Amino acid sequence: MASSGGDHGSAEVKAIAGNDSPTAVGAVWLRPARGRKGEPPLTRARIVEAAVALLDEEGIERLTMRRLGERLDAGATTLYWHVATKDDVVDLAVDAIFDEARVPEPTGGPREDITALLGAWRAALLRHPWSAGLPARRRPLIGPNFLAWMEFLQSALLRTGLSTVDLNAATWALYNHVMGSASTQASLRLSPEEIAAGREYLAAEAGRFPTVAAHDYIADVDWDGAFTAGLDFLLDGIGARARG
């Protein structure tokens, strides 16, 4: 996600941010959290809590350093003491979501563990629809909470017998299934009138698109069922690959 260029141009902000490139991968995790005297104390934890609340209420489009500062009764320069860019705030907010639902306890069955993990992951995203709808980011997530989930996922995949050569491909297939499912569910909101219009159009074009017209995909909103079935397809394939 692009950061807001007007939020951090002063020499003072650059001095506060330090020498780390603000767009470096995981920059926010490479800088220690800073404290500051005063009442009430502004901490990274308070910034993240306020950012998640703002994002939940108003969405990603409304998040700016100025609005976040107003919510915390602090100026933007004070925020920059703790975070260098708006991207840092988003990274921290996303990682906080992964701290809400703990990584499941391993059952010993890798398929069951993966299913439990990804179901909890999807539920966490859907509680915060802005996170599911984030556009493709230019850097990977490396926050400690997210990495705990990733560690659980990859260790479970290896317990299926999957080779290390196939590990990352399987990881990305499952990651994309969770993110795509949650993003579509969070963003696709068709009214009854839109569904009816879509059905009418497909009926008129059934000669060109007979399979699509016959299976009413526009009105299929069984999100949970589609997610579960899709996950089964993927895990069946991963299992077959591991056994082969």
PDB file of C-alpha atoms in Angstrom:
ATOM      1  CA  MET A   1       0.000   0.000   0.000  1.00  0.00           C
ATOM      2  CA  ALA A   2       1.398   3.401  -0.867  1.00  0.00           C
ATOM      3  CA  SER A   3       2.124   5.662   2.060  1.00  0.00           C
ATOM      4  CA  SER A   4       0.851   9.225   2.296  1.00  0.00           C
ATOM      5  CA  GLY A   5       3.661  11.375   0.923  1.00  0.00           C
ATOM      6  CA  GLY A   6       2.524  14.557   2.653  1.00  0.00           C
ATOM      7  CA  ASP A   7       2.689  13.069   6.127  1.00  0.00           C
ATOM      8  CA  HIS A   8       6.457  12.823   6.682  1.00  0.00           C
ATOM      9  CA  GLY A   9       8.449  15.317   4.696  1.00  0.00           C
ATOM     10  CA  SER A  10      10.080  17.486   7.384  1.00  0.00           C
ATOM     11  CA  ALA A  11      13.663  17.244   8.592  1.00  0.00           C
ATOM     12  CA  GLU A  12      12.344  16.715  12.107  1.00  0.00           C
ATOM     13  CA  VAL A  13      10.371  13.668  11.041  1.00  0.00           C
ATOM     14  CA  LYS A  14      13.380  12.259   9.187  1.00  0.00           C
ATOM     15  CA  ALA A  15      15.496  12.674  12.291  1.00  0.00           C
ATOM     16  CA  ILE A  16      12.905  10.933  14.422  1.00  0.00           C
ATOM     17  CA  ALA A  17      12.505   8.091  11.951  1.00  0.00           C
ATOM     18  CA  GLY A  18      16.238   7.355  11.960  1.00  0.00           C
ATOM     19  CA  ASN A  19      18.304   6.023   9.103  1.00  0.00           C
ATOM     20  CA  ASP A  20      16.141   2.983   8.280  1.00  0.00           C
ATOM     21  CA  SER A  21      14.447   3.208   4.929  1.00  0.00           C
ATOM     22  CA  PRO A  22      10.711   3.598   5.762  1.00  0.00           C
ATOM     23  CA  THR A  23       9.796   1.365   2.820  1.00  0.00           C
ATOM     24  CA  ALA A  24      12.233  -1.432   3.673  1.00  0.00           C
ATOM     25  CA  VAL A  25      10.725  -4.861   4.205  1.00  0.00           C
ATOM     26  CA  GLY A  26       9.499  -5.049   7.786  1.00  0.00           C
ATOM     27  CA  ALA A  27      10.989  -1.658   8.671  1.00  0.00           C
ATOM     28  CA  VAL A  28       8.629  -1.197  11.601  1.00  0.00           C
ATOM     29  CA  TRP A  29       9.744  -4.497  13.155  1.00  0.00           C
ATOM     30  CA  LEU A  30      13.411  -3.527  12.843  1.00  0.00           C
ATOM     31  CA  ARG A  31      13.018  -0.366  14.926  1.00  0.00           C
ATOM     32  CA  PRO A  32      12.524  -0.740  18.703  1.00  0.00           C
ATOM     33  CA  ALA A  33       9.392   0.748  20.210  1.00  0.00           C
ATOM     34  CA  ARG A  34      10.055   4.093  21.844  1.00  0.00           C
ATOM     35  CA  GLY A  35       8.624   5.495  25.014  1.00  0.00           C
ATOM     36  CA  ARG A  36       7.900   9.144  25.711  1.00  0.00           C
ATOM     37  CA  LYS A  37       7.283  11.128  28.883  1.00  0.00           C
ATOM     38  CA  GLY A  38       3.935  12.809  29.414  1.00  0.00           C
ATOM     39  CA  GLU A  39       0.368  12.026  30.385  1.00  0.00           C
ATOM     40  CA  PRO A  40      -1.247  10.019  28.988  1.00  0.00           C
ATOM     41  CA  PRO A  41       1.783   8.196  27.567  1.00  0.00           C
ATOM     42  CA  LEU A  42       1.638   7.592  23.838  1.00  0.00           C
ATOM     43  CA  THR A  43       2.936   4.133  23.096  1.00  0.00           C
ATOM     44  CA  ARG A  44       3.075   1.960  20.013  1.00  0.00           C
ATOM     45  CA  ALA A  45       0.409  -0.256  21.600  1.00  0.00           C
ATOM     46  CA  ARG A  46      -1.976   2.702  22.007  1.00  0.00           C
ATOM     47  CA  ILE A  47      -1.346   3.783  18.422  1.00  0.00           C
ATOM     48  CA  VAL A  48      -2.136   0.307  17.140  1.00  0.00           C
ATOM     49  CA  GLU A  49      -5.305   0.013  19.220  1.00  0.00           C
ATOM     50  CA  ALA A  50      -6.554   3.358  17.922  1.00  0.00           C
ATOM     51  CA  ALA A  51      -5.601   2.500  14.347  1.00  0.00           C
ATOM     52  CA  VAL A  52      -7.522  -0.785  14.396  1.00  0.00           C
ATOM     53  CA  ALA A  53     -10.574   0.999  15.835  1.00  0.00           C
ATOM     54  CA  LEU A  54     -10.375   3.713  13.166  1.00  0.00           C
ATOM     55  CA  LEU A  55      -9.963   1.162  10.395  1.00  0.00           C
ATOM     56  CA  ASP A  56     -12.888  -0.910  11.686  1.00  0.00           C
ATOM     57  CA  GLU A  57     -15.158   2.125  11.842  1.00  0.00           C
ATOM     58  CA  GLU A  58     -14.161   4.014   8.698  1.00  0.00           C
ATOM     59  CA  GLY A  59     -12.053   1.777   6.458  1.00  0.00           C
ATOM     60  CA  ILE A  60      -8.594   2.009   4.971  1.00  0.00           C
ATOM     61  CA  GLU A  61      -9.394   5.039   2.819  1.00  0.00           C
ATOM     62  CA  ARG A  62      -9.949   7.211   5.890  1.00  0.00           C
ATOM     63  CA  LEU A  63      -6.743   6.290   7.689  1.00  0.00           C
ATOM     64  CA  THR A  64      -4.268   9.171   7.726  1.00  0.00           C
ATOM     65  CA  MET A  65      -1.626  10.089  10.256  1.00  0.00           C
ATOM     66  CA  ARG A  66      -3.492  13.331  10.937  1.00  0.00           C
ATOM     67  CA  ARG A  67      -6.794  11.570  11.685  1.00  0.00           C
ATOM     68  CA  LEU A  68      -5.046   8.980  13.814  1.00  0.00           C
ATOM     69  CA  GLY A  69      -3.294  11.736  15.736  1.00  0.00           C
ATOM     70  CA  GLU A  70      -6.617  13.480  16.348  1.00  0.00           C
ATOM     71  CA  ARG A  71      -8.076  10.250  17.714  1.00  0.00           C
ATOM     72  CA  LEU A  72      -5.148  10.000  20.138  1.00  0.00           C
ATOM     73  CA  ASP A  73      -5.104  13.724  20.995  1.00  0.00           C
ATOM     74  CA  ALA A  74      -1.606  13.876  19.580  1.00  0.00           C
ATOM     75  CA  GLY A  75       0.029  15.612  16.664  1.00  0.00           C
ATOM     76  CA  ALA A  76       1.360  13.794  13.634  1.00  0.00           C
ATOM     77  CA  THR A  77       4.939  14.607  14.659  1.00  0.00           C
ATOM     78  CA  THR A  78       4.362  12.820  17.961  1.00  0.00           C
ATOM     79  CA  LEU A  79       3.136   9.753  16.063  1.00  0.00           C
ATOM     80  CA  TYR A  80       6.307   9.791  13.987  1.00  0.00           C
ATOM     81  CA  TRP A  81       8.289   9.290  17.171  1.00  0.00           C
ATOM     82  CA  HIS A  82       6.857   5.748  17.206  1.00  0.00           C
ATOM     83  CA  VAL A  83       6.089   4.951  13.539  1.00  0.00           C
ATOM     84  CA  ALA A  84       7.808   6.276  10.438  1.00  0.00           C
ATOM     85  CA  THR A  85       5.004   5.935   7.868  1.00  0.00           C
ATOM     86  CA  LYS A  86       1.349   5.091   7.452  1.00  0.00           C
ATOM     87  CA  ASP A  87       2.508   1.749   6.039  1.00  0.00           C
ATOM     88  CA  ASP A  88       4.048   1.040   9.449  1.00  0.00           C
ATOM     89  CA  VAL A  89       0.687   1.685  11.079  1.00  0.00           C
ATOM     90  CA  VAL A  90      -1.062  -0.705   8.688  1.00  0.00           C
ATOM     91  CA  ASP A  91       1.594  -3.379   9.240  1.00  0.00           C
ATOM     92  CA  LEU A  92       1.172  -3.095  13.004  1.00  0.00           C
ATOM     93  CA  ALA A  93      -2.636  -3.100  12.777  1.00  0.00           C
ATOM     94  CA  VAL A  94      -2.675  -6.214  10.579  1.00  0.00           C
ATOM     95  CA  ASP A  95      -0.328  -8.021  12.947  1.00  0.00           C
ATOM     96  CA  ALA A  96      -2.542  -7.089  15.893  1.00  0.00           C
ATOM     97  CA  ILE A  97      -5.431  -8.903  14.207  1.00  0.00           C
ATOM     98  CA  PHE A  98      -3.411 -12.107  14.267  1.00  0.00           C
ATOM     99  CA  ASP A  99      -2.948 -11.698  18.009  1.00  0.00           C
ATOM    100  CA  GLU A 100      -6.713 -11.684  18.628  1.00  0.00           C
ATOM    101  CA  ALA A 101      -7.156 -15.386  17.882  1.00  0.00           C
ATOM    102  CA  ARG A 102      -4.383 -17.570  19.201  1.00  0.00           C
ATOM    103  CA  VAL A 103      -2.650 -20.167  17.082  1.00  0.00           C
ATOM    104  CA  PRO A 104      -4.519 -23.467  17.620  1.00  0.00           C
ATOM    105  CA  GLU A 105      -3.046 -26.172  19.793  1.00  0.00           C
ATOM    106  CA  PRO A 106      -1.580 -28.920  17.576  1.00  0.00           C
ATOM    107  CA  THR A 107      -3.712 -32.057  17.454  1.00  0.00           C
ATOM    108  CA  GLY A 108      -1.088 -34.278  15.897  1.00  0.00           C
ATOM    109  CA  GLY A 109      -3.068 -34.515  12.656  1.00  0.00           C
ATOM    110  CA  PRO A 110      -1.573 -32.036  10.160  1.00  0.00           C
ATOM    111  CA  ARG A 111      -4.696 -31.762   8.018  1.00  0.00           C
ATOM    112  CA  GLU A 112      -6.862 -31.027  11.056  1.00  0.00           C
ATOM    113  CA  ASP A 113      -4.309 -28.494  12.299  1.00  0.00           C
ATOM    114  CA  ILE A 114      -4.184 -26.696   8.946  1.00  0.00           C
ATOM    115  CA  THR A 115      -7.976 -26.626   8.704  1.00  0.00           C
ATOM    116  CA  ALA A 116      -8.316 -25.161  12.207  1.00  0.00           C
ATOM    117  CA  LEU A 117      -5.610 -22.570  11.593  1.00  0.00           C
ATOM    118  CA  LEU A 118      -6.971 -21.319   8.279  1.00  0.00           C
ATOM    119  CA  GLY A 119     -10.552 -21.228   9.574  1.00  0.00           C
ATOM    120  CA  ALA A 120      -9.455 -19.047  12.502  1.00  0.00           C
ATOM    121  CA  TRP A 121      -7.363 -16.903  10.142  1.00  0.00           C
ATOM    122  CA  ARG A 122     -10.332 -16.274   7.862  1.00  0.00           C
ATOM    123  CA  ALA A 123     -12.607 -15.473  10.816  1.00  0.00           C
ATOM    124  CA  ALA A 124     -10.096 -12.917  12.110  1.00  0.00           C
ATOM    125  CA  LEU A 125      -9.983 -11.190   8.716  1.00  0.00           C
ATOM    126  CA  LEU A 126     -13.763 -11.097   8.460  1.00  0.00           C
ATOM    127  CA  ARG A 127     -14.018  -9.424  11.877  1.00  0.00           C
ATOM    128  CA  HIS A 128     -11.954  -6.627  10.316  1.00  0.00           C
ATOM    129  CA  PRO A 129     -13.155  -6.401   6.694  1.00  0.00           C
ATOM    130  CA  TRP A 130     -10.635  -3.680   5.792  1.00  0.00           C
ATOM    131  CA  SER A 131      -7.821  -6.185   6.359  1.00  0.00           C
ATOM    132  CA  ALA A 132      -9.344  -8.746   4.013  1.00  0.00           C
ATOM    133  CA  GLY A 133      -9.816  -6.101   1.349  1.00  0.00           C
ATOM    134  CA  LEU A 134      -6.280  -4.685   1.414  1.00  0.00           C
ATOM    135  CA  PRO A 135      -4.842  -4.411  -2.087  1.00  0.00           C
ATOM    136  CA  ALA A 136      -1.696  -6.355  -2.918  1.00  0.00           C
ATOM    137  CA  ARG A 137       1.086  -5.035  -0.731  1.00  0.00           C
ATOM    138  CA  ARG A 138       4.608  -4.406  -1.913  1.00  0.00           C
ATOM    139  CA  ARG A 139       6.202  -6.192   1.029  1.00  0.00           C
ATOM    140  CA  PRO A 140       5.489  -9.430   2.901  1.00  0.00           C
ATOM    141  CA  LEU A 141       4.049  -9.579   6.402  1.00  0.00           C
ATOM    142  CA  ILE A 142       6.742 -10.340   8.957  1.00  0.00           C
ATOM    143  CA  GLY A 143       5.120  -9.255  12.211  1.00  0.00           C
ATOM    144  CA  PRO A 144       5.659 -11.653  15.133  1.00  0.00           C
ATOM    145  CA  ASN A 145       2.001 -12.658  15.449  1.00  0.00           C
ATOM    146  CA  PHE A 146       1.635 -13.366  11.738  1.00  0.00           C
ATOM    147  CA  LEU A 147       4.907 -15.294  11.713  1.00  0.00           C
ATOM    148  CA  ALA A 148       3.639 -17.492  14.551  1.00  0.00           C
ATOM    149  CA  TRP A 149       0.688 -18.447  12.316  1.00  0.00           C
ATOM    150  CA  MET A 150       2.996 -19.016   9.360  1.00  0.00           C
ATOM    151  CA  GLU A 151       5.322 -21.166  11.471  1.00  0.00           C
ATOM    152  CA  PHE A 152       2.373 -23.336  12.520  1.00  0.00           C
ATOM    153  CA  LEU A 153       1.164 -23.649   8.918  1.00  0.00           C
ATOM    154  CA  GLN A 154       4.508 -24.555   7.405  1.00  0.00           C
ATOM    155  CA  SER A 155       5.411 -27.030  10.145  1.00  0.00           C
ATOM    156  CA  ALA A 156       2.012 -28.729   9.667  1.00  0.00           C
ATOM    157  CA  LEU A 157       2.573 -28.889   5.908  1.00  0.00           C
ATOM    158  CA  LEU A 158       5.915 -30.590   6.429  1.00  0.00           C
ATOM    159  CA  ARG A 159       4.239 -33.104   8.744  1.00  0.00           C
ATOM    160  CA  THR A 160       2.035 -34.180   5.824  1.00  0.00           C
ATOM    161  CA  GLY A 161       5.179 -35.485   4.164  1.00  0.00           C
ATOM    162  CA  LEU A 162       5.391 -32.586   1.718  1.00  0.00           C
ATOM    163  CA  SER A 163       8.905 -31.915   0.477  1.00  0.00           C
ATOM    164  CA  THR A 164      10.699 -28.701   1.302  1.00  0.00           C
ATOM    165  CA  VAL A 165      10.835 -28.010  -2.464  1.00  0.00           C
ATOM    166  CA  ASP A 166       7.014 -27.819  -2.541  1.00  0.00           C
ATOM    167  CA  LEU A 167       6.575 -26.080   0.813  1.00  0.00           C
ATOM    168  CA  ASN A 168       6.399 -22.467  -0.316  1.00  0.00           C
ATOM    169  CA  ALA A 169       4.114 -23.220  -3.280  1.00  0.00           C
ATOM    170  CA  ALA A 170       1.682 -25.032  -0.972  1.00  0.00           C
ATOM    171  CA  THR A 171       1.924 -22.197   1.558  1.00  0.00           C
ATOM    172  CA  TRP A 172       1.037 -19.577  -1.047  1.00  0.00           C
ATOM    173  CA  ALA A 173      -1.833 -21.651  -2.425  1.00  0.00           C
ATOM    174  CA  LEU A 174      -3.399 -21.842   1.047  1.00  0.00           C
ATOM    175  CA  TYR A 175      -2.581 -18.207   1.863  1.00  0.00           C
ATOM    176  CA  ASN A 176      -4.253 -17.033  -1.339  1.00  0.00           C
ATOM    177  CA  HIS A 177      -7.297 -19.204  -0.674  1.00  0.00           C
ATOM    178  CA  VAL A 178      -7.838 -17.618   2.747  1.00  0.00           C
ATOM    179  CA  MET A 179      -7.172 -14.070   1.595  1.00  0.00           C
ATOM    180  CA  GLY A 180      -9.210 -14.400  -1.592  1.00  0.00           C
ATOM    181  CA  SER A 181     -12.169 -15.964   0.191  1.00  0.00           C
ATOM    182  CA  ALA A 182     -12.219 -13.322   2.934  1.00  0.00           C
ATOM    183  CA  SER A 183     -11.669 -10.444   0.501  1.00  0.00           C
ATOM    184  CA  THR A 184     -14.498 -11.533  -1.792  1.00  0.00           C
ATOM    185  CA  GLN A 185     -16.908 -12.076   1.076  1.00  0.00           C
ATOM    186  CA  ALA A 186     -16.026  -8.721   2.638  1.00  0.00           C
ATOM    187  CA  SER A 187     -16.319  -6.706  -0.572  1.00  0.00           C
ATOM    188  CA  LEU A 188     -18.985  -8.407  -2.702  1.00  0.00           C
ATOM    189  CA  ARG A 189     -22.370  -7.124  -1.630  1.00  0.00           C
ATOM    190  CA  LEU A 190     -24.984  -7.664  -4.335  1.00  0.00           C
ATOM    191  CA  SER A 191     -28.518  -6.434  -3.796  1.00  0.00           C
ATOM    192  CA  PRO A 192     -31.479  -8.638  -4.765  1.00  0.00           C
ATOM    193  CA  GLU A 193     -32.013  -6.327  -7.737  1.00  0.00           C
ATOM    194  CA  GLU A 194     -28.414  -6.785  -8.910  1.00  0.00           C
ATOM    195  CA  ILE A 195     -28.668 -10.564  -8.558  1.00  0.00           C
ATOM    196  CA  ALA A 196     -31.910 -10.580 -10.559  1.00  0.00           C
ATOM    197  CA  ALA A 197     -30.340  -8.424 -13.274  1.00  0.00           C
ATOM    198  CA  GLY A 198     -27.322 -10.727 -13.441  1.00  0.00           C
ATOM    199  CA  ARG A 199     -29.497 -13.802 -13.769  1.00  0.00           C
ATOM    200  CA  GLU A 200     -31.520 -12.136 -16.504  1.00  0.00           C
ATOM    201  CA  TYR A 201     -28.382 -11.242 -18.435  1.00  0.00           C
ATOM    202  CA  LEU A 202     -26.947 -14.764 -18.150  1.00  0.00           C
ATOM    203  CA  ALA A 203     -30.260 -16.297 -19.223  1.00  0.00           C
ATOM    204  CA  ALA A 204     -30.192 -14.116 -22.325  1.00  0.00           C
ATOM    205  CA  GLU A 205     -26.567 -15.126 -23.013  1.00  0.00           C
ATOM    206  CA  ALA A 206     -26.973 -18.829 -22.205  1.00  0.00           C
ATOM    207  CA  GLY A 207     -26.036 -19.769 -25.750  1.00  0.00           C
ATOM    208  CA  ARG A 208     -22.580 -18.232 -25.269  1.00  0.00           C
ATOM    209  CA  PHE A 209     -22.092 -19.179 -21.602  1.00  0.00           C
ATOM    210  CA  PRO A 210     -24.212 -22.300 -21.043  1.00  0.00           C
ATOM    211  CA  THR A 211     -22.316 -23.699 -18.064  1.00  0.00           C
ATOM    212  CA  VAL A 212     -22.147 -20.391 -16.226  1.00  0.00           C
ATOM    213  CA  ALA A 213     -25.819 -19.670 -16.893  1.00  0.00           C
ATOM    214  CA  ALA A 214     -26.879 -23.112 -15.691  1.00  0.00           C
ATOM    215  CA  HIS A 215     -25.109 -22.962 -12.332  1.00  0.00           C
ATOM    216  CA  ASP A 216     -26.154 -19.560 -11.007  1.00  0.00           C
ATOM    217  CA  TYR A 217     -22.749 -18.573  -9.668  1.00  0.00           C
ATOM    218  CA  ILE A 218     -23.834 -14.936  -9.259  1.00  0.00           C
ATOM    219  CA  ALA A 219     -26.303 -15.849  -6.499  1.00  0.00           C
ATOM    220  CA  ASP A 220     -24.055 -18.360  -4.712  1.00  0.00           C
ATOM    221  CA  VAL A 221     -23.295 -16.770  -1.344  1.00  0.00           C
ATOM    222  CA  ASP A 222     -22.550 -19.897   0.646  1.00  0.00           C
ATOM    223  CA  TRP A 223     -19.248 -18.385   1.697  1.00  0.00           C
ATOM    224  CA  ASP A 224     -18.506 -20.902   4.433  1.00  0.00           C
ATOM    225  CA  GLY A 225     -19.356 -23.875   2.245  1.00  0.00           C
ATOM    226  CA  ALA A 226     -17.294 -22.593  -0.667  1.00  0.00           C
ATOM    227  CA  PHE A 227     -14.316 -21.891   1.586  1.00  0.00           C
ATOM    228  CA  THR A 228     -14.455 -25.333   3.178  1.00  0.00           C
ATOM    229  CA  ALA A 229     -14.857 -27.145  -0.143  1.00  0.00           C
ATOM    230  CA  GLY A 230     -12.051 -25.153  -1.739  1.00  0.00           C
ATOM    231  CA  LEU A 231      -9.781 -25.898   1.205  1.00  0.00           C
ATOM    232  CA  ASP A 232     -10.564 -29.600   0.884  1.00  0.00           C
ATOM    233  CA  PHE A 233      -9.623 -29.469  -2.810  1.00  0.00           C
ATOM    234  CA  LEU A 234      -6.286 -27.901  -1.949  1.00  0.00           C
ATOM    235  CA  LEU A 235      -5.520 -30.227   0.944  1.00  0.00           C
ATOM    236  CA  ASP A 236      -6.450 -33.283  -1.149  1.00  0.00           C
ATOM    237  CA  GLY A 237      -3.964 -32.117  -3.773  1.00  0.00           C
ATOM    238  CA  ILE A 238      -1.260 -31.368  -1.214  1.00  0.00           C
ATOM    239  CA  GLY A 239      -1.802 -34.791   0.339  1.00  0.00           C
ATOM    240  CA  ALA A 240      -1.532 -36.513  -3.036  1.00  0.00           C
ATOM    241  CA  ARG A 241       1.643 -34.583  -3.803  1.00  0.00           C
ATOM    242  CA  ALA A 242       3.130 -35.545  -0.422  1.00  0.00           C
ATOM    243  CA  ARG A 243       2.342 -39.232  -0.998  1.00  0.00           C
ATOM    244  CA  GLY A 244       3.650 -39.181  -4.563  1.00  0.00           C
TER     245      GLY A 244
END
